[in-house]
PDB file of N, CA and C in Angstrom:
ATOM      1  N   MET X  18       9.457  -5.720 -16.888  1.00 43.00           N
ATOM      2  CA  MET X  18       9.520  -4.282 -17.096  1.00 43.00           C
ATOM      3  C   MET X  18      10.895  -3.943 -17.652  1.00 43.00           C
ATOM      4  N   SER X  19      10.928  -3.103 -18.665  1.00 47.00           N
ATOM      5  CA  SER X  19      12.221  -2.737 -19.233  1.00 47.00           C
ATOM      6  C   SER X  19      12.938  -1.758 -18.307  1.00 47.00           C
ATOM      7  N   ASP X  20      14.259  -1.669 -18.495  1.00 57.00           N
ATOM      8  CA  ASP X  20      15.044  -0.777 -17.640  1.00 57.00           C
ATOM      9  C   ASP X  20      14.585   0.670 -17.753  1.00 57.00           C
ATOM     10  N   GLY X  21      14.214   1.100 -18.953  1.00 60.00           N
ATOM     11  CA  GLY X  21      13.756   2.473 -19.144  1.00 60.00           C
ATOM     12  C   GLY X  21      12.478   2.765 -18.380  1.00 60.00           C
ATOM     13  N   LYS X  22      11.526   1.844 -18.457  1.00 64.00           N
ATOM     14  CA  LYS X  22      10.272   2.032 -17.724  1.00 64.00           C
ATOM     15  C   LYS X  22      10.504   1.949 -16.228  1.00 64.00           C
ATOM     16  N   ASN X  23      11.383   1.040 -15.823  1.00 67.00           N
ATOM     17  CA  ASN X  23      11.699   0.893 -14.399  1.00 67.00           C
ATOM     18  C   ASN X  23      12.330   2.181 -13.870  1.00 67.00           C
ATOM     19  N   LEU X  24      13.236   2.753 -14.641  1.00 66.00           N
ATOM     20  CA  LEU X  24      13.878   4.007 -14.253  1.00 66.00           C
ATOM     21  C   LEU X  24      12.846   5.128 -14.192  1.00 66.00           C
ATOM     22  N   ASP X  25      11.940   5.180 -15.172  1.00 72.00           N
ATOM     23  CA  ASP X  25      10.881   6.191 -15.166  1.00 72.00           C
ATOM     24  C   ASP X  25      10.010   6.051 -13.926  1.00 72.00           C
ATOM     25  N   ALA X  26       9.650   4.821 -13.569  1.00 72.00           N
ATOM     26  CA  ALA X  26       8.813   4.591 -12.386  1.00 72.00           C
ATOM     27  C   ALA X  26       9.542   5.029 -11.122  1.00 72.00           C
ATOM     28  N   ARG X  27      10.827   4.747 -11.050  1.00 69.00           N
ATOM     29  CA  ARG X  27      11.608   5.175  -9.880  1.00 69.00           C
ATOM     30  C   ARG X  27      11.661   6.688  -9.785  1.00 69.00           C
ATOM     31  N   MET X  28      11.859   7.345 -10.915  1.00 73.00           N
ATOM     32  CA  MET X  28      11.913   8.809 -10.923  1.00 73.00           C
ATOM     33  C   MET X  28      10.579   9.403 -10.477  1.00 73.00           C
ATOM     34  N   GLU X  29       9.478   8.828 -10.963  1.00 76.00           N
ATOM     35  CA  GLU X  29       8.157   9.314 -10.562  1.00 76.00           C
ATOM     36  C   GLU X  29       7.956   9.155  -9.059  1.00 76.00           C
ATOM     37  N   MET X  30       8.382   8.007  -8.519  1.00 70.00           N
ATOM     38  CA  MET X  30       8.228   7.759  -7.097  1.00 70.00           C
ATOM     39  C   MET X  30       9.072   8.737  -6.283  1.00 70.00           C
ATOM     40  N   LEU X  31      10.296   8.960  -6.720  1.00 72.00           N
ATOM     41  CA  LEU X  31      11.164   9.912  -6.027  1.00 72.00           C
ATOM     42  C   LEU X  31      10.554  11.309  -6.028  1.00 72.00           C
ATOM     43  N   GLN X  32      10.041  11.730  -7.166  1.00 76.00           N
ATOM     44  CA  GLN X  32       9.454  13.055  -7.275  1.00 76.00           C
ATOM     45  C   GLN X  32       8.168  13.165  -6.457  1.00 76.00           C
ATOM     46  N   ALA X  33       7.330  12.143  -6.521  1.00 76.00           N
ATOM     47  CA  ALA X  33       6.051  12.176  -5.816  1.00 76.00           C
ATOM     48  C   ALA X  33       6.237  12.283  -4.311  1.00 76.00           C
ATOM     49  N   PHE X  34       7.255  11.616  -3.790  1.00 75.00           N
ATOM     50  CA  PHE X  34       7.468  11.607  -2.342  1.00 75.00           C
ATOM     51  C   PHE X  34       8.647  12.471  -1.906  1.00 75.00           C
ATOM     52  N   ALA X  35       9.231  13.202  -2.848  1.00 77.00           N
ATOM     53  CA  ALA X  35      10.378  14.067  -2.558  1.00 77.00           C
ATOM     54  C   ALA X  35      11.449  13.318  -1.777  1.00 77.00           C
ATOM     55  N   VAL X  36      11.787  12.131  -2.267  1.00 73.00           N
ATOM     56  CA  VAL X  36      12.805  11.300  -1.634  1.00 73.00           C
ATOM     57  C   VAL X  36      14.129  11.530  -2.347  1.00 73.00           C
ATOM     58  N   GLU X  37      15.164  11.767  -1.568  1.00 72.00           N
ATOM     59  CA  GLU X  37      16.496  11.953  -2.138  1.00 72.00           C
ATOM     60  C   GLU X  37      17.338  10.727  -1.810  1.00 72.00           C
ATOM     61  N   THR X  38      17.540   9.882  -2.807  1.00 65.00           N
ATOM     62  CA  THR X  38      18.332   8.675  -2.654  1.00 65.00           C
ATOM     63  C   THR X  38      18.814   8.243  -4.031  1.00 65.00           C
ATOM     64  N   PRO X  39      19.910   7.512  -4.093  1.00 64.00           N
ATOM     65  CA  PRO X  39      20.418   7.073  -5.402  1.00 64.00           C
ATOM     66  C   PRO X  39      19.420   6.168  -6.130  1.00 64.00           C
ATOM     67  N   LEU X  40      19.272   6.393  -7.428  1.00 61.00           N
ATOM     68  CA  LEU X  40      18.350   5.583  -8.230  1.00 61.00           C
ATOM     69  C   LEU X  40      18.784   4.129  -8.342  1.00 61.00           C
ATOM     70  N   ASP X  41      20.072   3.865  -8.161  1.00 66.00           N
ATOM     71  CA  ASP X  41      20.556   2.502  -8.371  1.00 66.00           C
ATOM     72  C   ASP X  41      20.417   1.636  -7.119  1.00 66.00           C
ATOM     73  N   ASP X  42      19.798   2.148  -6.065  1.00 73.00           N
ATOM     74  CA  ASP X  42      19.613   1.355  -4.844  1.00 73.00           C
ATOM     75  C   ASP X  42      18.131   1.276  -4.517  1.00 73.00           C
ATOM     76  N   PRO X  43      17.439   0.267  -5.081  1.00 70.00           N
ATOM     77  CA  PRO X  43      15.989   0.164  -4.892  1.00 70.00           C
ATOM     78  C   PRO X  43      15.576   0.042  -3.425  1.00 70.00           C
ATOM     79  N   GLU X  44      16.403  -0.605  -2.616  1.00 77.00           N
ATOM     80  CA  GLU X  44      16.047  -0.752  -1.204  1.00 77.00           C
ATOM     81  C   GLU X  44      16.020   0.601  -0.503  1.00 77.00           C
ATOM     82  N   LEU X  45      16.987   1.458  -0.800  1.00 77.00           N
ATOM     83  CA  LEU X  45      16.985   2.805  -0.224  1.00 77.00           C
ATOM     84  C   LEU X  45      15.810   3.622  -0.737  1.00 77.00           C
ATOM     85  N   LEU X  46      15.505   3.460  -2.007  1.00 75.00           N
ATOM     86  CA  LEU X  46      14.382   4.164  -2.607  1.00 75.00           C
ATOM     87  C   LEU X  46      13.089   3.817  -1.878  1.00 75.00           C
ATOM     88  N   PHE X  47      12.818   2.523  -1.745  1.00 77.00           N
ATOM     89  CA  PHE X  47      11.569   2.107  -1.108  1.00 77.00           C
ATOM     90  C   PHE X  47      11.553   2.431   0.380  1.00 77.00           C
ATOM     91  N   ALA X  48      12.695   2.353   1.038  1.00 81.00           N
ATOM     92  CA  ALA X  48      12.763   2.728   2.454  1.00 81.00           C
ATOM     93  C   ALA X  48      12.428   4.213   2.609  1.00 81.00           C
ATOM     94  N   GLY X  49      12.914   5.037   1.701  1.00 80.00           N
ATOM     95  CA  GLY X  49      12.618   6.468   1.744  1.00 80.00           C
ATOM     96  C   GLY X  49      11.146   6.748   1.517  1.00 80.00           C
ATOM     97  N   VAL X  50      10.546   6.041   0.569  1.00 81.00           N
ATOM     98  CA  VAL X  50       9.128   6.217   0.287  1.00 81.00           C
ATOM     99  C   VAL X  50       8.294   5.747   1.479  1.00 81.00           C
ATOM    100  N   ILE X  51       8.637   4.610   2.057  1.00 85.00           N
ATOM    101  CA  ILE X  51       7.902   4.104   3.222  1.00 85.00           C
ATOM    102  C   ILE X  51       7.995   5.089   4.376  1.00 85.00           C
ATOM    103  N   GLU X  52       9.162   5.646   4.598  1.00 87.00           N
ATOM    104  CA  GLU X  52       9.331   6.627   5.669  1.00 87.00           C
ATOM    105  C   GLU X  52       8.457   7.858   5.433  1.00 87.00           C
ATOM    106  N   LYS X  53       8.383   8.317   4.182  1.00 86.00           N
ATOM    107  CA  LYS X  53       7.537   9.470   3.856  1.00 86.00           C
ATOM    108  C   LYS X  53       6.062   9.149   4.115  1.00 86.00           C
ATOM    109  N   ILE X  54       5.636   7.951   3.736  1.00 86.00           N
ATOM    110  CA  ILE X  54       4.239   7.555   3.950  1.00 86.00           C
ATOM    111  C   ILE X  54       3.943   7.478   5.446  1.00 86.00           C
ATOM    112  N   LYS X  55       4.853   6.901   6.228  1.00 89.00           N
ATOM    113  CA  LYS X  55       4.654   6.812   7.677  1.00 89.00           C
ATOM    114  C   LYS X  55       4.597   8.195   8.313  1.00 89.00           C
ATOM    115  N   MET X  56       5.421   9.126   7.845  1.00 89.00           N
ATOM    116  CA  MET X  56       5.408  10.484   8.381  1.00 89.00           C
ATOM    117  C   MET X  56       4.090  11.174   8.043  1.00 89.00           C
ATOM    118  N   LEU X  57       3.604  10.999   6.820  1.00 88.00           N
ATOM    119  CA  LEU X  57       2.321  11.562   6.423  1.00 88.00           C
ATOM    120  C   LEU X  57       1.197  10.981   7.280  1.00 88.00           C
ATOM    121  N   GLN X  58       1.250   9.693   7.504  1.00 89.00           N
ATOM    122  CA  GLN X  58       0.266   9.011   8.353  1.00 89.00           C
ATOM    123  C   GLN X  58       0.279   9.610   9.756  1.00 89.00           C
ATOM    124  N   TYR X  59       1.469   9.815  10.316  1.00 92.00           N
ATOM    125  CA  TYR X  59       1.616  10.384  11.652  1.00 92.00           C
ATOM    126  C   TYR X  59       1.088  11.822  11.704  1.00 92.00           C
ATOM    127  N   LYS X  60       1.487  12.633  10.709  1.00 92.00           N
ATOM    128  CA  LYS X  60       1.066  14.035  10.683  1.00 92.00           C
ATOM    129  C   LYS X  60      -0.448  14.178  10.523  1.00 92.00           C
ATOM    130  N   ALA X  61      -1.061  13.223   9.839  1.00 93.00           N
ATOM    131  CA  ALA X  61      -2.511  13.252   9.638  1.00 93.00           C
ATOM    132  C   ALA X  61      -3.263  12.702  10.851  1.00 93.00           C
ATOM    133  N   GLY X  62      -2.516  12.186  11.835  1.00 91.00           N
ATOM    134  CA  GLY X  62      -3.154  11.656  13.036  1.00 91.00           C
ATOM    135  C   GLY X  62      -3.794  10.293  12.841  1.00 91.00           C
ATOM    136  N   LEU X  63      -3.325   9.573  11.834  1.00 86.00           N
ATOM    137  CA  LEU X  63      -3.876   8.244  11.569  1.00 86.00           C
ATOM    138  C   LEU X  63      -3.158   7.195  12.409  1.00 86.00           C
ATOM    139  N   PRO X  64      -3.853   6.130  12.777  1.00 83.00           N
ATOM    140  CA  PRO X  64      -3.203   5.070  13.552  1.00 83.00           C
ATOM    141  C   PRO X  64      -2.151   4.344  12.716  1.00 83.00           C
ATOM    142  N   SER X  65      -1.209   3.711  13.393  1.00 79.00           N
ATOM    143  CA  SER X  65      -0.140   3.002  12.676  1.00 79.00           C
ATOM    144  C   SER X  65      -0.602   1.652  12.133  1.00 79.00           C
ATOM    145  N   ASP X  66      -1.741   1.174  12.607  1.00 77.00           N
ATOM    146  CA  ASP X  66      -2.323  -0.051  12.047  1.00 77.00           C
ATOM    147  C   ASP X  66      -3.846   0.063  12.111  1.00 77.00           C
ATOM    148  N   PHE X  67      -4.515  -0.973  11.690  1.00 76.00           N
ATOM    149  CA  PHE X  67      -5.976  -0.937  11.605  1.00 76.00           C
ATOM    150  C   PHE X  67      -6.652  -1.736  12.713  1.00 76.00           C
ATOM    151  N   SER X  68      -5.915  -2.129  13.734  1.00 75.00           N
ATOM    152  CA  SER X  68      -6.456  -3.026  14.756  1.00 75.00           C
ATOM    153  C   SER X  68      -7.647  -2.438  15.499  1.00 75.00           C
ATOM    154  N   HIS X  69      -7.678  -1.148  15.686  1.00 76.00           N
ATOM    155  CA  HIS X  69      -8.791  -0.573  16.449  1.00 76.00           C
ATOM    156  C   HIS X  69     -10.090  -0.471  15.647  1.00 76.00           C
ATOM    157  N   TYR X  70     -10.040  -0.768  14.339  1.00 77.00           N
ATOM    158  CA  TYR X  70     -11.244  -0.700  13.525  1.00 77.00           C
ATOM    159  C   TYR X  70     -12.139  -1.927  13.673  1.00 77.00           C
ATOM    160  N   LYS X  71     -11.648  -3.000  14.270  1.00 80.00           N
ATOM    161  CA  LYS X  71     -12.444  -4.218  14.487  1.00 80.00           C
ATOM    162  C   LYS X  71     -13.099  -4.688  13.182  1.00 80.00           C
ATOM    163  N   ILE X  72     -12.284  -4.953  12.198  1.00 83.00           N
ATOM    164  CA  ILE X  72     -12.761  -5.362  10.883  1.00 83.00           C
ATOM    165  C   ILE X  72     -13.124  -6.843  10.901  1.00 83.00           C
ATOM    166  N   SER X  73     -14.338  -7.141  10.464  1.00 85.00           N
ATOM    167  CA  SER X  73     -14.828  -8.527  10.455  1.00 85.00           C
ATOM    168  C   SER X  73     -14.505  -9.195   9.121  1.00 85.00           C
ATOM    169  N   GLU X  74     -14.751 -10.484   9.058  1.00 87.00           N
ATOM    170  CA  GLU X  74     -14.582 -11.244   7.820  1.00 87.00           C
ATOM    171  C   GLU X  74     -15.455 -10.647   6.716  1.00 87.00           C
ATOM    172  N   GLY X  75     -16.687 -10.283   7.052  1.00 91.00           N
ATOM    173  CA  GLY X  75     -17.595  -9.674   6.074  1.00 91.00           C
ATOM    174  C   GLY X  75     -17.074  -8.335   5.578  1.00 91.00           C
ATOM    175  N   ASP X  76     -16.511  -7.544   6.498  1.00 91.00           N
ATOM    176  CA  ASP X  76     -15.931  -6.257   6.115  1.00 91.00           C
ATOM    177  C   ASP X  76     -14.791  -6.461   5.121  1.00 91.00           C
ATOM    178  N   LEU X  77     -13.957  -7.455   5.400  1.00 90.00           N
ATOM    179  CA  LEU X  77     -12.829  -7.724   4.512  1.00 90.00           C
ATOM    180  C   LEU X  77     -13.330  -8.137   3.130  1.00 90.00           C
ATOM    181  N   GLN X  78     -14.344  -8.981   3.087  1.00 93.00           N
ATOM    182  CA  GLN X  78     -14.893  -9.413   1.799  1.00 93.00           C
ATOM    183  C   GLN X  78     -15.477  -8.226   1.034  1.00 93.00           C
ATOM    184  N   ARG X  79     -16.170  -7.327   1.715  1.00 95.00           N
ATOM    185  CA  ARG X  79     -16.716  -6.137   1.054  1.00 95.00           C
ATOM    186  C   ARG X  79     -15.586  -5.237   0.537  1.00 95.00           C
ATOM    187  N   THR X  80     -14.482  -5.204   1.256  1.00 93.00           N
ATOM    188  CA  THR X  80     -13.326  -4.423   0.813  1.00 93.00           C
ATOM    189  C   THR X  80     -12.752  -4.999  -0.478  1.00 93.00           C
ATOM    190  N   VAL X  81     -12.652  -6.329  -0.541  1.00 94.00           N
ATOM    191  CA  VAL X  81     -12.146  -6.987  -1.754  1.00 94.00           C
ATOM    192  C   VAL X  81     -13.028  -6.618  -2.948  1.00 94.00           C
ATOM    193  N   VAL X  82     -14.346  -6.682  -2.760  1.00 95.00           N
ATOM    194  CA  VAL X  82     -15.280  -6.342  -3.839  1.00 95.00           C
ATOM    195  C   VAL X  82     -15.140  -4.868  -4.223  1.00 95.00           C
ATOM    196  N   ALA X  83     -15.033  -3.985  -3.226  1.00 96.00           N
ATOM    197  CA  ALA X  83     -14.931  -2.550  -3.498  1.00 96.00           C
ATOM    198  C   ALA X  83     -13.650  -2.215  -4.262  1.00 96.00           C
ATOM    199  N   VAL X  84     -12.522  -2.784  -3.831  1.00 95.00           N
ATOM    200  CA  VAL X  84     -11.257  -2.505  -4.516  1.00 95.00           C
ATOM    201  C   VAL X  84     -11.290  -3.068  -5.933  1.00 95.00           C
ATOM    202  N   SER X  85     -11.835  -4.255  -6.099  1.00 93.00           N
ATOM    203  CA  SER X  85     -11.905  -4.891  -7.421  1.00 93.00           C
ATOM    204  C   SER X  85     -12.794  -4.111  -8.383  1.00 93.00           C
ATOM    205  N   SER X  86     -13.826  -3.446  -7.864  1.00 94.00           N
ATOM    206  CA  SER X  86     -14.759  -2.744  -8.735  1.00 94.00           C
ATOM    207  C   SER X  86     -14.489  -1.237  -8.821  1.00 94.00           C
ATOM    208  N   ASP X  87     -13.442  -0.774  -8.164  1.00 93.00           N
ATOM    209  CA  ASP X  87     -13.078   0.642  -8.231  1.00 93.00           C
ATOM    210  C   ASP X  87     -12.694   0.990  -9.674  1.00 93.00           C
ATOM    211  N   PRO X  88     -13.052   2.175 -10.155  1.00 93.00           N
ATOM    212  CA  PRO X  88     -12.694   2.550 -11.529  1.00 93.00           C
ATOM    213  C   PRO X  88     -11.191   2.441 -11.822  1.00 93.00           C
ATOM    214  N   ALA X  89     -10.350   2.661 -10.832  1.00 89.00           N
ATOM    215  CA  ALA X  89      -8.905   2.540 -11.055  1.00 89.00           C
ATOM    216  C   ALA X  89      -8.510   1.110 -11.407  1.00 89.00           C
ATOM    217  N   ALA X  90      -9.336   0.146 -11.022  1.00 89.00           N
ATOM    218  CA  ALA X  90      -9.041  -1.258 -11.304  1.00 89.00           C
ATOM    219  C   ALA X  90      -9.058  -1.563 -12.801  1.00 89.00           C
ATOM    220  N   LEU X  91      -9.698  -0.701 -13.580  1.00 87.00           N
ATOM    221  CA  LEU X  91      -9.690  -0.909 -15.033  1.00 87.00           C
ATOM    222  C   LEU X  91      -8.278  -0.796 -15.586  1.00 87.00           C
ATOM    223  N   ASN X  92      -7.519   0.166 -15.074  1.00 87.00           N
ATOM    224  CA  ASN X  92      -6.148   0.374 -15.545  1.00 87.00           C
ATOM    225  C   ASN X  92      -5.109  -0.333 -14.685  1.00 87.00           C
ATOM    226  N   PHE X  93      -5.437  -0.572 -13.434  1.00 87.00           N
ATOM    227  CA  PHE X  93      -4.499  -1.185 -12.499  1.00 87.00           C
ATOM    228  C   PHE X  93      -5.183  -2.345 -11.762  1.00 87.00           C
ATOM    229  N   PRO X  94      -5.529  -3.414 -12.499  1.00 90.00           N
ATOM    230  CA  PRO X  94      -6.246  -4.522 -11.858  1.00 90.00           C
ATOM    231  C   PRO X  94      -5.374  -5.253 -10.833  1.00 90.00           C
ATOM    232  N   ILE X  95      -5.989  -5.633  -9.733  1.00 91.00           N
ATOM    233  CA  ILE X  95      -5.321  -6.413  -8.688  1.00 91.00           C
ATOM    234  C   ILE X  95      -6.175  -7.654  -8.460  1.00 91.00           C
ATOM    235  N   PRO X  96      -5.599  -8.834  -8.524  1.00 93.00           N
ATOM    236  CA  PRO X  96      -6.376 -10.050  -8.311  1.00 93.00           C
ATOM    237  C   PRO X  96      -7.016 -10.055  -6.915  1.00 93.00           C
ATOM    238  N   PRO X  97      -8.259 -10.520  -6.803  1.00 94.00           N
ATOM    239  CA  PRO X  97      -8.938 -10.553  -5.502  1.00 94.00           C
ATOM    240  C   PRO X  97      -8.140 -11.290  -4.428  1.00 94.00           C
ATOM    241  N   GLU X  98      -7.415 -12.331  -4.827  1.00 94.00           N
ATOM    242  CA  GLU X  98      -6.619 -13.081  -3.852  1.00 94.00           C
ATOM    243  C   GLU X  98      -5.530 -12.200  -3.234  1.00 94.00           C
ATOM    244  N   LEU X  99      -4.945 -11.330  -4.055  1.00 93.00           N
ATOM    245  CA  LEU X  99      -3.903 -10.430  -3.561  1.00 93.00           C
ATOM    246  C   LEU X  99      -4.503  -9.353  -2.654  1.00 93.00           C
ATOM    247  N   ILE X 100      -5.658  -8.820  -3.038  1.00 93.00           N
ATOM    248  CA  ILE X 100      -6.330  -7.824  -2.197  1.00 93.00           C
ATOM    249  C   ILE X 100      -6.627  -8.431  -0.833  1.00 93.00           C
ATOM    250  N   ARG X 101      -7.158  -9.637  -0.826  1.00 92.00           N
ATOM    251  CA  ARG X 101      -7.490 -10.315   0.432  1.00 92.00           C
ATOM    252  C   ARG X 101      -6.228 -10.569   1.257  1.00 92.00           C
ATOM    253  N   SER X 102      -5.181 -11.032   0.616  1.00 90.00           N
ATOM    254  CA  SER X 102      -3.923 -11.312   1.303  1.00 90.00           C
ATOM    255  C   SER X 102      -3.363 -10.055   1.968  1.00 90.00           C
ATOM    256  N   ILE X 103      -3.383  -8.954   1.229  1.00 87.00           N
ATOM    257  CA  ILE X 103      -2.911  -7.682   1.779  1.00 87.00           C
ATOM    258  C   ILE X 103      -3.797  -7.265   2.943  1.00 87.00           C
ATOM    259  N   GLY X 104      -5.107  -7.376   2.761  1.00 87.00           N
ATOM    260  CA  GLY X 104      -6.039  -7.023   3.827  1.00 87.00           C
ATOM    261  C   GLY X 104      -5.796  -7.829   5.089  1.00 87.00           C
ATOM    262  N   GLU X 105      -5.556  -9.118   4.928  1.00 85.00           N
ATOM    263  CA  GLU X 105      -5.312  -9.977   6.098  1.00 85.00           C
ATOM    264  C   GLU X 105      -4.015  -9.589   6.806  1.00 85.00           C
ATOM    265  N   LYS X 106      -3.017  -9.190   6.052  1.00 82.00           N
ATOM    266  CA  LYS X 106      -1.744  -8.770   6.666  1.00 82.00           C
ATOM    267  C   LYS X 106      -1.896  -7.434   7.385  1.00 82.00           C
ATOM    268  N   ILE X 107      -2.645  -6.529   6.794  1.00 80.00           N
ATOM    269  CA  ILE X 107      -2.818  -5.204   7.392  1.00 80.00           C
ATOM    270  C   ILE X 107      -3.666  -5.281   8.654  1.00 80.00           C
ATOM    271  N   VAL X 108      -4.730  -6.037   8.589  1.00 77.00           N
ATOM    272  CA  VAL X 108      -5.693  -6.078   9.677  1.00 77.00           C
ATOM    273  C   VAL X 108      -5.324  -7.105  10.732  1.00 77.00           C
ATOM    274  N   ARG X 109      -4.549  -8.106  10.351  1.00 68.00           N
ATOM    275  CA  ARG X 109      -4.286  -9.235  11.241  1.00 68.00           C
ATOM    276  C   ARG X 109      -5.614  -9.779  11.723  1.00 68.00           C
ATOM    277  N   LEU X 110      -6.406 -10.174  10.738  1.00 57.00           N
ATOM    278  CA  LEU X 110      -7.807 -10.521  10.906  1.00 57.00           C
ATOM    279  C   LEU X 110      -8.037 -11.585  11.956  1.00 57.00           C
ATOM    280  N   GLU X 111      -8.907 -11.245  12.887  1.00 54.00           N
ATOM    281  CA  GLU X 111      -9.471 -12.212  13.813  1.00 54.00           C
ATOM    282  C   GLU X 111     -10.926 -12.321  13.380  1.00 54.00           C
ATOM    283  N   VAL X 112     -11.325 -13.493  12.903  1.00 50.00           N
ATOM    284  CA  VAL X 112     -12.654 -13.630  12.337  1.00 50.00           C
ATOM    285  C   VAL X 112     -13.706 -13.335  13.398  1.00 50.00           C
ATOM    286  N   LYS X 113     -14.552 -12.334  13.091  1.00 50.00           N
ATOM    287  CA  LYS X 113     -15.631 -11.905  13.979  1.00 50.00           C
ATOM    288  C   LYS X 113     -16.893 -11.859  13.143  1.00 50.00           C
ATOM    289  N   ASN X 114     -17.509 -12.981  12.879  1.00 49.00           N
ATOM    290  CA  ASN X 114     -18.713 -13.026  12.028  1.00 49.00           C
ATOM    291  C   ASN X 114     -19.940 -12.541  12.720  1.00 49.00           C
TER     292      ASN X 114
END
């Protein structure tokens, strides 16, 4: 990614999440965005993790298919392996077939 596009992406992220932090410190930028997302999650009454959903191996596989076939995937494709990896980290999957 070129510096100009990277700067544009940072500006969009700052504006979208109303984060006030220096553009030259990516760690502060992402920490601010993560904090905003966690606060939104809390205010919406959502759990901090997905453990209470009891997601099975089959559920995870259906999620991979759903994310891969979502219309947004045409412009922002994510490899199925990455979707699965993220899902396993979020859910801390205990296989329940």
